[in-house]
Amino acid sequence: MKNFYFNIQSKGGAGKSMLTYLLALKHEEDQQTVFIDLDSATHTSSKQLRFLDKEKCRLFEVDILDEIKKIEREKLFSVLEMSNGMEFDNFYIDFGAAESEQLLRLLSMDFTIIEFKEFESLIDAKIVFNVVIAGGTSYVACFDYLKQLAGILDGRFPINVYANEFTFKNQKGLISELEDYKDETDDAIKEVIPFGDLYPERVSGLQITENMKAGKGKGAFTSFAAKVILRKEILKLGGAKNN
């Protein structure tokens, strides 16, 4: 059975690109895991994950805009069907902010969640929703997106919540609020996973940021501090559940 992970959040700047980069570092040597960039606006992942494309094509860029630059929501089914025919087992799909918003409409207006569950069974796959949440002024919008998604999915698909730790500085109580909300969802939300406890002003944070922008993998990190921080960040991601 193949696994599809949707990295989503309709609020821009929440940290979705950082999460996708860290997940790519985690799976850098895993030849059965690929990443698909659906962000039609910036294609950030295509730039930041270039290190995956050394020997075997494990990074794809797919444009789901139509001829008038409008998002064609049904193209998502084509992407999943195409990926399902590939030899890989695990697919991380990076949705842009606009695509993340359109995903809610696809699942609530174009098709019912029961029909989407039927599609999952048809392709014999597991679909997991990874929702990124930022703190600060972005928290309300991010949390609202999560609640909308949870309501639409109605417990039929697993959700992992990734809390962008750096943006929750002096707001740790909000992460506890996410944990409380998880407990209210009757196991629909599997985990709340803090990530991204980085300090951009430090040497380690600067190297991580620069290497991410340059699309470099783990071998490009020379700072011992950066290596240790990345190791800790990748270990955090290891706990995500998909059942």
PDB file of C-alpha atoms in Angstrom:
ATOM      1  CA  MET A   1       0.000   0.000   0.000  1.00  0.00           C
ATOM      2  CA  LYS A   2       1.297   3.430  -0.951  1.00  0.00           C
ATOM      3  CA  ASN A   3       1.252   6.386   1.435  1.00  0.00           C
ATOM      4  CA  PHE A   4       0.383   9.937   0.394  1.00  0.00           C
ATOM      5  CA  TYR A   5       1.180  12.766   2.807  1.00  0.00           C
ATOM      6  CA  PHE A   6      -0.409  16.159   2.116  1.00  0.00           C
ATOM      7  CA  ASN A   7       1.665  19.024   3.566  1.00  0.00           C
ATOM      8  CA  ILE A   8      -0.923  21.793   3.780  1.00  0.00           C
ATOM      9  CA  GLN A   9      -1.814  25.201   5.218  1.00  0.00           C
ATOM     10  CA  SER A  10      -3.667  28.032   3.496  1.00  0.00           C
ATOM     11  CA  LYS A  11      -1.863  30.702   5.551  1.00  0.00           C
ATOM     12  CA  GLY A  12       1.369  31.693   3.832  1.00  0.00           C
ATOM     13  CA  GLY A  13       4.582  31.842   5.847  1.00  0.00           C
ATOM     14  CA  ALA A  14       3.473  29.260   8.412  1.00  0.00           C
ATOM     15  CA  GLY A  15       6.587  27.109   7.939  1.00  0.00           C
ATOM     16  CA  LYS A  16       5.359  24.524   5.453  1.00  0.00           C
ATOM     17  CA  SER A  17       8.496  24.872   3.313  1.00  0.00           C
ATOM     18  CA  MET A  18      10.722  24.285   6.346  1.00  0.00           C
ATOM     19  CA  LEU A  19       8.734  21.189   7.316  1.00  0.00           C
ATOM     20  CA  THR A  20       8.956  19.802   3.783  1.00  0.00           C
ATOM     21  CA  TYR A  21      12.720  20.427   3.735  1.00  0.00           C
ATOM     22  CA  LEU A  22      13.220  18.657   7.072  1.00  0.00           C
ATOM     23  CA  LEU A  23      11.120  15.709   5.889  1.00  0.00           C
ATOM     24  CA  ALA A  24      13.225  15.536   2.721  1.00  0.00           C
ATOM     25  CA  LEU A  25      16.428  15.473   4.797  1.00  0.00           C
ATOM     26  CA  LYS A  26      14.920  12.684   6.896  1.00  0.00           C
ATOM     27  CA  HIS A  27      14.238  10.628   3.747  1.00  0.00           C
ATOM     28  CA  GLU A  28      17.336  11.680   1.790  1.00  0.00           C
ATOM     29  CA  GLU A  29      18.644   8.108   1.589  1.00  0.00           C
ATOM     30  CA  ASP A  30      15.222   6.474   1.285  1.00  0.00           C
ATOM     31  CA  GLN A  31      14.913   5.599  -2.384  1.00  0.00           C
ATOM     32  CA  GLN A  32      11.233   4.698  -1.978  1.00  0.00           C
ATOM     33  CA  THR A  33      10.169   8.205  -0.929  1.00  0.00           C
ATOM     34  CA  VAL A  34       9.531  11.053  -3.355  1.00  0.00           C
ATOM     35  CA  PHE A  35       8.311  14.644  -3.078  1.00  0.00           C
ATOM     36  CA  ILE A  36       5.808  16.381  -5.343  1.00  0.00           C
ATOM     37  CA  ASP A  37       5.673  20.173  -5.572  1.00  0.00           C
ATOM     38  CA  LEU A  38       2.142  21.442  -6.232  1.00  0.00           C
ATOM     39  CA  ASP A  39       2.863  25.066  -5.256  1.00  0.00           C
ATOM     40  CA  SER A  40       2.045  26.743  -8.569  1.00  0.00           C
ATOM     41  CA  ALA A  41       2.895  30.222  -7.275  1.00  0.00           C
ATOM     42  CA  THR A  42       6.506  29.756  -6.139  1.00  0.00           C
ATOM     43  CA  HIS A  43       7.502  26.083  -6.618  1.00  0.00           C
ATOM     44  CA  THR A  44       9.613  26.512  -3.491  1.00  0.00           C
ATOM     45  CA  SER A  45      10.087  22.787  -2.926  1.00  0.00           C
ATOM     46  CA  SER A  46      11.486  22.311  -6.429  1.00  0.00           C
ATOM     47  CA  LYS A  47      14.259  24.736  -5.497  1.00  0.00           C
ATOM     48  CA  GLN A  48      14.877  23.605  -1.925  1.00  0.00           C
ATOM     49  CA  LEU A  49      14.848  19.853  -2.545  1.00  0.00           C
ATOM     50  CA  ARG A  50      17.212  19.694  -5.518  1.00  0.00           C
ATOM     51  CA  PHE A  51      19.498  17.376  -3.547  1.00  0.00           C
ATOM     52  CA  LEU A  52      16.937  14.577  -3.995  1.00  0.00           C
ATOM     53  CA  ASP A  53      17.461  14.439  -7.751  1.00  0.00           C
ATOM     54  CA  LYS A  54      21.021  13.113  -7.842  1.00  0.00           C
ATOM     55  CA  GLU A  55      20.667   9.499  -8.966  1.00  0.00           C
ATOM     56  CA  LYS A  56      16.983   8.667  -9.151  1.00  0.00           C
ATOM     57  CA  CYS A  57      14.192  11.097  -9.928  1.00  0.00           C
ATOM     58  CA  ARG A  58      12.562  11.662  -6.534  1.00  0.00           C
ATOM     59  CA  LEU A  59      11.341  15.224  -6.995  1.00  0.00           C
ATOM     60  CA  PHE A  60       8.462  16.210  -9.268  1.00  0.00           C
ATOM     61  CA  GLU A  61       6.906  19.546 -10.086  1.00  0.00           C
ATOM     62  CA  VAL A  62       3.256  19.453 -11.149  1.00  0.00           C
ATOM     63  CA  ASP A  63       1.244  22.476 -12.261  1.00  0.00           C
ATOM     64  CA  ILE A  64      -2.450  22.135 -11.456  1.00  0.00           C
ATOM     65  CA  LEU A  65      -3.448  25.457 -12.996  1.00  0.00           C
ATOM     66  CA  ASP A  66      -5.632  25.470 -16.090  1.00  0.00           C
ATOM     67  CA  GLU A  67      -5.152  27.597 -19.231  1.00  0.00           C
ATOM     68  CA  ILE A  68      -6.520  30.723 -17.532  1.00  0.00           C
ATOM     69  CA  LYS A  69      -4.312  30.212 -14.462  1.00  0.00           C
ATOM     70  CA  LYS A  70      -7.162  28.975 -12.314  1.00  0.00           C
ATOM     71  CA  ILE A  71      -6.580  26.010 -10.056  1.00  0.00           C
ATOM     72  CA  GLU A  72      -8.206  22.931 -11.547  1.00  0.00           C
ATOM     73  CA  ARG A  73      -9.090  21.033  -8.416  1.00  0.00           C
ATOM     74  CA  GLU A  74      -9.810  17.719 -10.099  1.00  0.00           C
ATOM     75  CA  LYS A  75      -6.186  17.535 -11.286  1.00  0.00           C
ATOM     76  CA  LEU A  76      -5.328  16.363  -7.790  1.00  0.00           C
ATOM     77  CA  PHE A  77      -6.938  13.012  -8.607  1.00  0.00           C
ATOM     78  CA  SER A  78      -4.754  12.753 -11.716  1.00  0.00           C
ATOM     79  CA  VAL A  79      -1.631  13.479  -9.660  1.00  0.00           C
ATOM     80  CA  LEU A  80      -2.516  10.739  -7.169  1.00  0.00           C
ATOM     81  CA  GLU A  81      -3.407   8.243  -9.888  1.00  0.00           C
ATOM     82  CA  MET A  82      -0.182   8.988 -11.767  1.00  0.00           C
ATOM     83  CA  SER A  83       1.893   8.653  -8.592  1.00  0.00           C
ATOM     84  CA  ASN A  84       0.135   5.431  -7.669  1.00  0.00           C
ATOM     85  CA  GLY A  85       1.472   3.866 -10.862  1.00  0.00           C
ATOM     86  CA  MET A  86       5.088   4.660  -9.971  1.00  0.00           C
ATOM     87  CA  GLU A  87       7.508   2.284  -8.280  1.00  0.00           C
ATOM     88  CA  PHE A  88       7.795   4.393  -5.111  1.00  0.00           C
ATOM     89  CA  ASP A  89       5.981   3.723  -1.819  1.00  0.00           C
ATOM     90  CA  ASN A  90       5.776   7.099  -0.071  1.00  0.00           C
ATOM     91  CA  PHE A  91       4.771  10.455  -1.547  1.00  0.00           C
ATOM     92  CA  TYR A  92       4.977  13.822   0.198  1.00  0.00           C
ATOM     93  CA  ILE A  93       2.897  16.400  -1.656  1.00  0.00           C
ATOM     94  CA  ASP A  94       3.667  20.048  -0.929  1.00  0.00           C
ATOM     95  CA  PHE A  95       0.562  22.185  -1.460  1.00  0.00           C
ATOM     96  CA  GLY A  96       0.929  25.943  -1.822  1.00  0.00           C
ATOM     97  CA  ALA A  97      -1.295  28.269   0.209  1.00  0.00           C
ATOM     98  CA  ALA A  98      -3.775  28.635  -2.652  1.00  0.00           C
ATOM     99  CA  GLU A  99      -3.784  24.903  -3.361  1.00  0.00           C
ATOM    100  CA  SER A 100      -4.351  24.197   0.339  1.00  0.00           C
ATOM    101  CA  GLU A 101      -7.391  26.466   0.305  1.00  0.00           C
ATOM    102  CA  GLN A 102      -8.684  24.813  -2.851  1.00  0.00           C
ATOM    103  CA  LEU A 103      -8.285  21.411  -1.218  1.00  0.00           C
ATOM    104  CA  LEU A 104     -10.969  22.304   1.334  1.00  0.00           C
ATOM    105  CA  ARG A 105     -13.311  23.283  -1.478  1.00  0.00           C
ATOM    106  CA  LEU A 106     -12.578  20.092  -3.389  1.00  0.00           C
ATOM    107  CA  LEU A 107     -13.473  18.014  -0.342  1.00  0.00           C
ATOM    108  CA  SER A 108     -16.580  19.990   0.608  1.00  0.00           C
ATOM    109  CA  MET A 109     -18.059  21.307  -2.645  1.00  0.00           C
ATOM    110  CA  ASP A 110     -16.896  19.199  -5.613  1.00  0.00           C
ATOM    111  CA  PHE A 111     -16.923  15.797  -3.917  1.00  0.00           C
ATOM    112  CA  THR A 112     -18.106  14.408  -0.615  1.00  0.00           C
ATOM    113  CA  ILE A 113     -15.608  13.114   1.890  1.00  0.00           C
ATOM    114  CA  ILE A 114     -17.200   9.680   1.456  1.00  0.00           C
ATOM    115  CA  GLU A 115     -16.376   9.837  -2.255  1.00  0.00           C
ATOM    116  CA  PHE A 116     -12.796  10.847  -1.490  1.00  0.00           C
ATOM    117  CA  LYS A 117     -12.541   7.901   0.891  1.00  0.00           C
ATOM    118  CA  GLU A 118     -13.847   5.705  -1.920  1.00  0.00           C
ATOM    119  CA  PHE A 119     -11.078   7.076  -4.168  1.00  0.00           C
ATOM    120  CA  GLU A 120      -8.477   6.207  -1.517  1.00  0.00           C
ATOM    121  CA  SER A 121      -9.744   2.623  -1.471  1.00  0.00           C
ATOM    122  CA  LEU A 122      -9.805   2.496  -5.265  1.00  0.00           C
ATOM    123  CA  ILE A 123      -6.104   3.285  -5.541  1.00  0.00           C
ATOM    124  CA  ASP A 124      -5.339   1.094  -2.501  1.00  0.00           C
ATOM    125  CA  ALA A 125      -3.461   3.871  -0.726  1.00  0.00           C
ATOM    126  CA  LYS A 126      -3.286   5.667   2.615  1.00  0.00           C
ATOM    127  CA  ILE A 127      -3.803   9.445   2.603  1.00  0.00           C
ATOM    128  CA  VAL A 128      -2.545  11.458   5.586  1.00  0.00           C
ATOM    129  CA  PHE A 129      -3.025  15.193   6.129  1.00  0.00           C
ATOM    130  CA  ASN A 130      -0.043  17.060   7.622  1.00  0.00           C
ATOM    131  CA  VAL A 131      -1.273  20.483   8.764  1.00  0.00           C
ATOM    132  CA  VAL A 132       1.301  23.158   9.646  1.00  0.00           C
ATOM    133  CA  ILE A 133       0.392  25.600  12.413  1.00  0.00           C
ATOM    134  CA  ALA A 134       2.308  28.811  13.144  1.00  0.00           C
ATOM    135  CA  GLY A 135       2.068  30.934  16.266  1.00  0.00           C
ATOM    136  CA  GLY A 136       2.051  34.697  16.612  1.00  0.00           C
ATOM    137  CA  THR A 137      -0.327  36.650  14.418  1.00  0.00           C
ATOM    138  CA  SER A 138      -0.723  33.628  12.106  1.00  0.00           C
ATOM    139  CA  TYR A 139      -2.121  31.335  14.789  1.00  0.00           C
ATOM    140  CA  VAL A 140      -5.816  32.157  14.493  1.00  0.00           C
ATOM    141  CA  ALA A 141      -5.869  31.716  10.701  1.00  0.00           C
ATOM    142  CA  CYS A 142      -3.826  28.490  10.896  1.00  0.00           C
ATOM    143  CA  PHE A 143      -5.975  27.025  13.652  1.00  0.00           C
ATOM    144  CA  ASP A 144      -9.151  27.956  11.787  1.00  0.00           C
ATOM    145  CA  TYR A 145      -7.865  26.078   8.735  1.00  0.00           C
ATOM    146  CA  LEU A 146      -7.206  23.020  10.901  1.00  0.00           C
ATOM    147  CA  LYS A 147     -10.709  23.125  12.373  1.00  0.00           C
ATOM    148  CA  GLN A 148     -12.293  23.474   8.934  1.00  0.00           C
ATOM    149  CA  LEU A 149     -10.307  20.513   7.643  1.00  0.00           C
ATOM    150  CA  ALA A 150     -11.100  18.336  10.677  1.00  0.00           C
ATOM    151  CA  GLY A 151     -14.783  19.096  10.234  1.00  0.00           C
ATOM    152  CA  ILE A 152     -14.708  18.154   6.563  1.00  0.00           C
ATOM    153  CA  LEU A 153     -12.700  14.949   7.059  1.00  0.00           C
ATOM    154  CA  ASP A 154     -15.033  13.849   9.851  1.00  0.00           C
ATOM    155  CA  GLY A 155     -12.512  11.370  11.246  1.00  0.00           C
ATOM    156  CA  ARG A 156     -12.197   9.437   7.984  1.00  0.00           C
ATOM    157  CA  PHE A 157      -8.561  10.398   7.349  1.00  0.00           C
ATOM    158  CA  PRO A 158      -5.710  10.816   9.857  1.00  0.00           C
ATOM    159  CA  ILE A 159      -4.341  14.282  10.592  1.00  0.00           C
ATOM    160  CA  ASN A 160      -0.915  15.159  11.984  1.00  0.00           C
ATOM    161  CA  VAL A 161      -0.479  18.700  13.299  1.00  0.00           C
ATOM    162  CA  TYR A 162       2.997  20.218  12.955  1.00  0.00           C
ATOM    163  CA  ALA A 163       3.507  23.216  15.238  1.00  0.00           C
ATOM    164  CA  ASN A 164       6.229  25.589  14.023  1.00  0.00           C
ATOM    165  CA  GLU A 165       8.028  25.923  17.349  1.00  0.00           C
ATOM    166  CA  PHE A 166      10.053  29.027  16.580  1.00  0.00           C
ATOM    167  CA  THR A 167       6.874  31.026  15.938  1.00  0.00           C
ATOM    168  CA  PHE A 168       5.455  29.992  19.326  1.00  0.00           C
ATOM    169  CA  LYS A 169       8.144  31.759  21.351  1.00  0.00           C
ATOM    170  CA  ASN A 170       6.512  33.076  24.556  1.00  0.00           C
ATOM    171  CA  GLN A 171       3.262  31.358  23.463  1.00  0.00           C
ATOM    172  CA  LYS A 172       3.879  27.773  24.578  1.00  0.00           C
ATOM    173  CA  GLY A 173       0.354  27.676  25.982  1.00  0.00           C
ATOM    174  CA  LEU A 174      -0.991  27.716  22.442  1.00  0.00           C
ATOM    175  CA  ILE A 175       0.720  24.394  21.728  1.00  0.00           C
ATOM    176  CA  SER A 176      -1.089  23.027  24.778  1.00  0.00           C
ATOM    177  CA  GLU A 177      -4.289  24.380  23.226  1.00  0.00           C
ATOM    178  CA  LEU A 178      -3.547  22.339  20.109  1.00  0.00           C
ATOM    179  CA  GLU A 179      -3.059  19.265  22.299  1.00  0.00           C
ATOM    180  CA  ASP A 180      -6.408  19.923  23.983  1.00  0.00           C
ATOM    181  CA  TYR A 181      -8.077  20.242  20.585  1.00  0.00           C
ATOM    182  CA  LYS A 182      -6.475  16.963  19.503  1.00  0.00           C
ATOM    183  CA  ASP A 183      -8.062  15.243  22.512  1.00  0.00           C
ATOM    184  CA  GLU A 184     -11.460  16.596  21.457  1.00  0.00           C
ATOM    185  CA  THR A 185     -11.315  15.078  17.975  1.00  0.00           C
ATOM    186  CA  ASP A 186     -11.778  11.406  18.969  1.00  0.00           C
ATOM    187  CA  ASP A 187      -8.400  10.348  17.553  1.00  0.00           C
ATOM    188  CA  ALA A 188      -8.922  12.115  14.204  1.00  0.00           C
ATOM    189  CA  ILE A 189      -5.782  14.133  14.989  1.00  0.00           C
ATOM    190  CA  LYS A 190      -3.075  11.579  15.640  1.00  0.00           C
ATOM    191  CA  GLU A 191      -0.280  13.785  16.929  1.00  0.00           C
ATOM    192  CA  VAL A 192       0.779  17.357  17.602  1.00  0.00           C
ATOM    193  CA  ILE A 193       4.438  17.503  16.606  1.00  0.00           C
ATOM    194  CA  PRO A 194       6.563  20.565  17.404  1.00  0.00           C
ATOM    195  CA  PHE A 195       9.290  21.252  14.833  1.00  0.00           C
ATOM    196  CA  GLY A 196      11.528  24.059  13.623  1.00  0.00           C
ATOM    197  CA  ASP A 197      13.111  25.134  16.918  1.00  0.00           C
ATOM    198  CA  LEU A 198      15.732  27.117  15.011  1.00  0.00           C
ATOM    199  CA  TYR A 199      17.414  30.441  15.637  1.00  0.00           C
ATOM    200  CA  PRO A 200      18.020  32.267  12.335  1.00  0.00           C
ATOM    201  CA  GLU A 201      20.388  34.755  13.980  1.00  0.00           C
ATOM    202  CA  ARG A 202      22.815  32.040  15.094  1.00  0.00           C
ATOM    203  CA  VAL A 203      25.507  30.451  12.937  1.00  0.00           C
ATOM    204  CA  SER A 204      23.624  27.141  12.906  1.00  0.00           C
ATOM    205  CA  GLY A 205      20.327  28.743  11.940  1.00  0.00           C
ATOM    206  CA  LEU A 206      21.985  30.802   9.221  1.00  0.00           C
ATOM    207  CA  GLN A 207      23.616  27.732   7.669  1.00  0.00           C
ATOM    208  CA  ILE A 208      20.356  25.751   7.781  1.00  0.00           C
ATOM    209  CA  THR A 209      18.489  28.610   6.119  1.00  0.00           C
ATOM    210  CA  GLU A 210      21.139  29.165   3.437  1.00  0.00           C
ATOM    211  CA  ASN A 211      21.467  25.462   2.622  1.00  0.00           C
ATOM    212  CA  MET A 212      17.695  25.102   2.432  1.00  0.00           C
ATOM    213  CA  LYS A 213      17.442  27.997  -0.047  1.00  0.00           C
ATOM    214  CA  ALA A 214      20.305  26.503  -2.080  1.00  0.00           C
ATOM    215  CA  GLY A 215      18.682  23.057  -2.194  1.00  0.00           C
ATOM    216  CA  LYS A 216      21.527  21.279  -0.381  1.00  0.00           C
ATOM    217  CA  GLY A 217      21.295  17.998   1.512  1.00  0.00           C
ATOM    218  CA  LYS A 218      22.786  16.818   4.801  1.00  0.00           C
ATOM    219  CA  GLY A 219      26.270  16.418   3.356  1.00  0.00           C
ATOM    220  CA  ALA A 220      26.549  20.171   2.826  1.00  0.00           C
ATOM    221  CA  PHE A 221      26.350  21.018   6.530  1.00  0.00           C
ATOM    222  CA  THR A 222      29.740  21.821   8.037  1.00  0.00           C
ATOM    223  CA  SER A 223      28.700  23.402  11.337  1.00  0.00           C
ATOM    224  CA  PHE A 224      28.642  20.892  14.187  1.00  0.00           C
ATOM    225  CA  ALA A 225      25.855  22.841  15.885  1.00  0.00           C
ATOM    226  CA  ALA A 226      23.765  22.788  12.705  1.00  0.00           C
ATOM    227  CA  LYS A 227      24.255  19.024  12.366  1.00  0.00           C
ATOM    228  CA  VAL A 228      23.148  18.413  15.964  1.00  0.00           C
ATOM    229  CA  ILE A 229      20.087  20.655  15.590  1.00  0.00           C
ATOM    230  CA  LEU A 230      19.072  18.962  12.345  1.00  0.00           C
ATOM    231  CA  ARG A 231      19.466  15.537  13.940  1.00  0.00           C
ATOM    232  CA  LYS A 232      17.146  16.585  16.761  1.00  0.00           C
ATOM    233  CA  GLU A 233      14.614  18.070  14.332  1.00  0.00           C
ATOM    234  CA  ILE A 234      14.562  14.938  12.202  1.00  0.00           C
ATOM    235  CA  LEU A 235      14.050  12.769  15.300  1.00  0.00           C
ATOM    236  CA  LYS A 236      10.968  14.854  16.169  1.00  0.00           C
ATOM    237  CA  LEU A 237       9.464  14.018  12.796  1.00  0.00           C
ATOM    238  CA  GLY A 238       9.955  10.318  13.340  1.00  0.00           C
ATOM    239  CA  GLY A 239       6.930  10.085  15.608  1.00  0.00           C
ATOM    240  CA  ALA A 240       4.271  10.986  13.048  1.00  0.00           C
ATOM    241  CA  LYS A 241       1.498   8.416  12.747  1.00  0.00           C
ATOM    242  CA  ASN A 242      -0.397   7.460   9.622  1.00  0.00           C
ATOM    243  CA  ASN A 243      -2.912   4.998  10.960  1.00  0.00           C
TER     244      ASN A 243
END
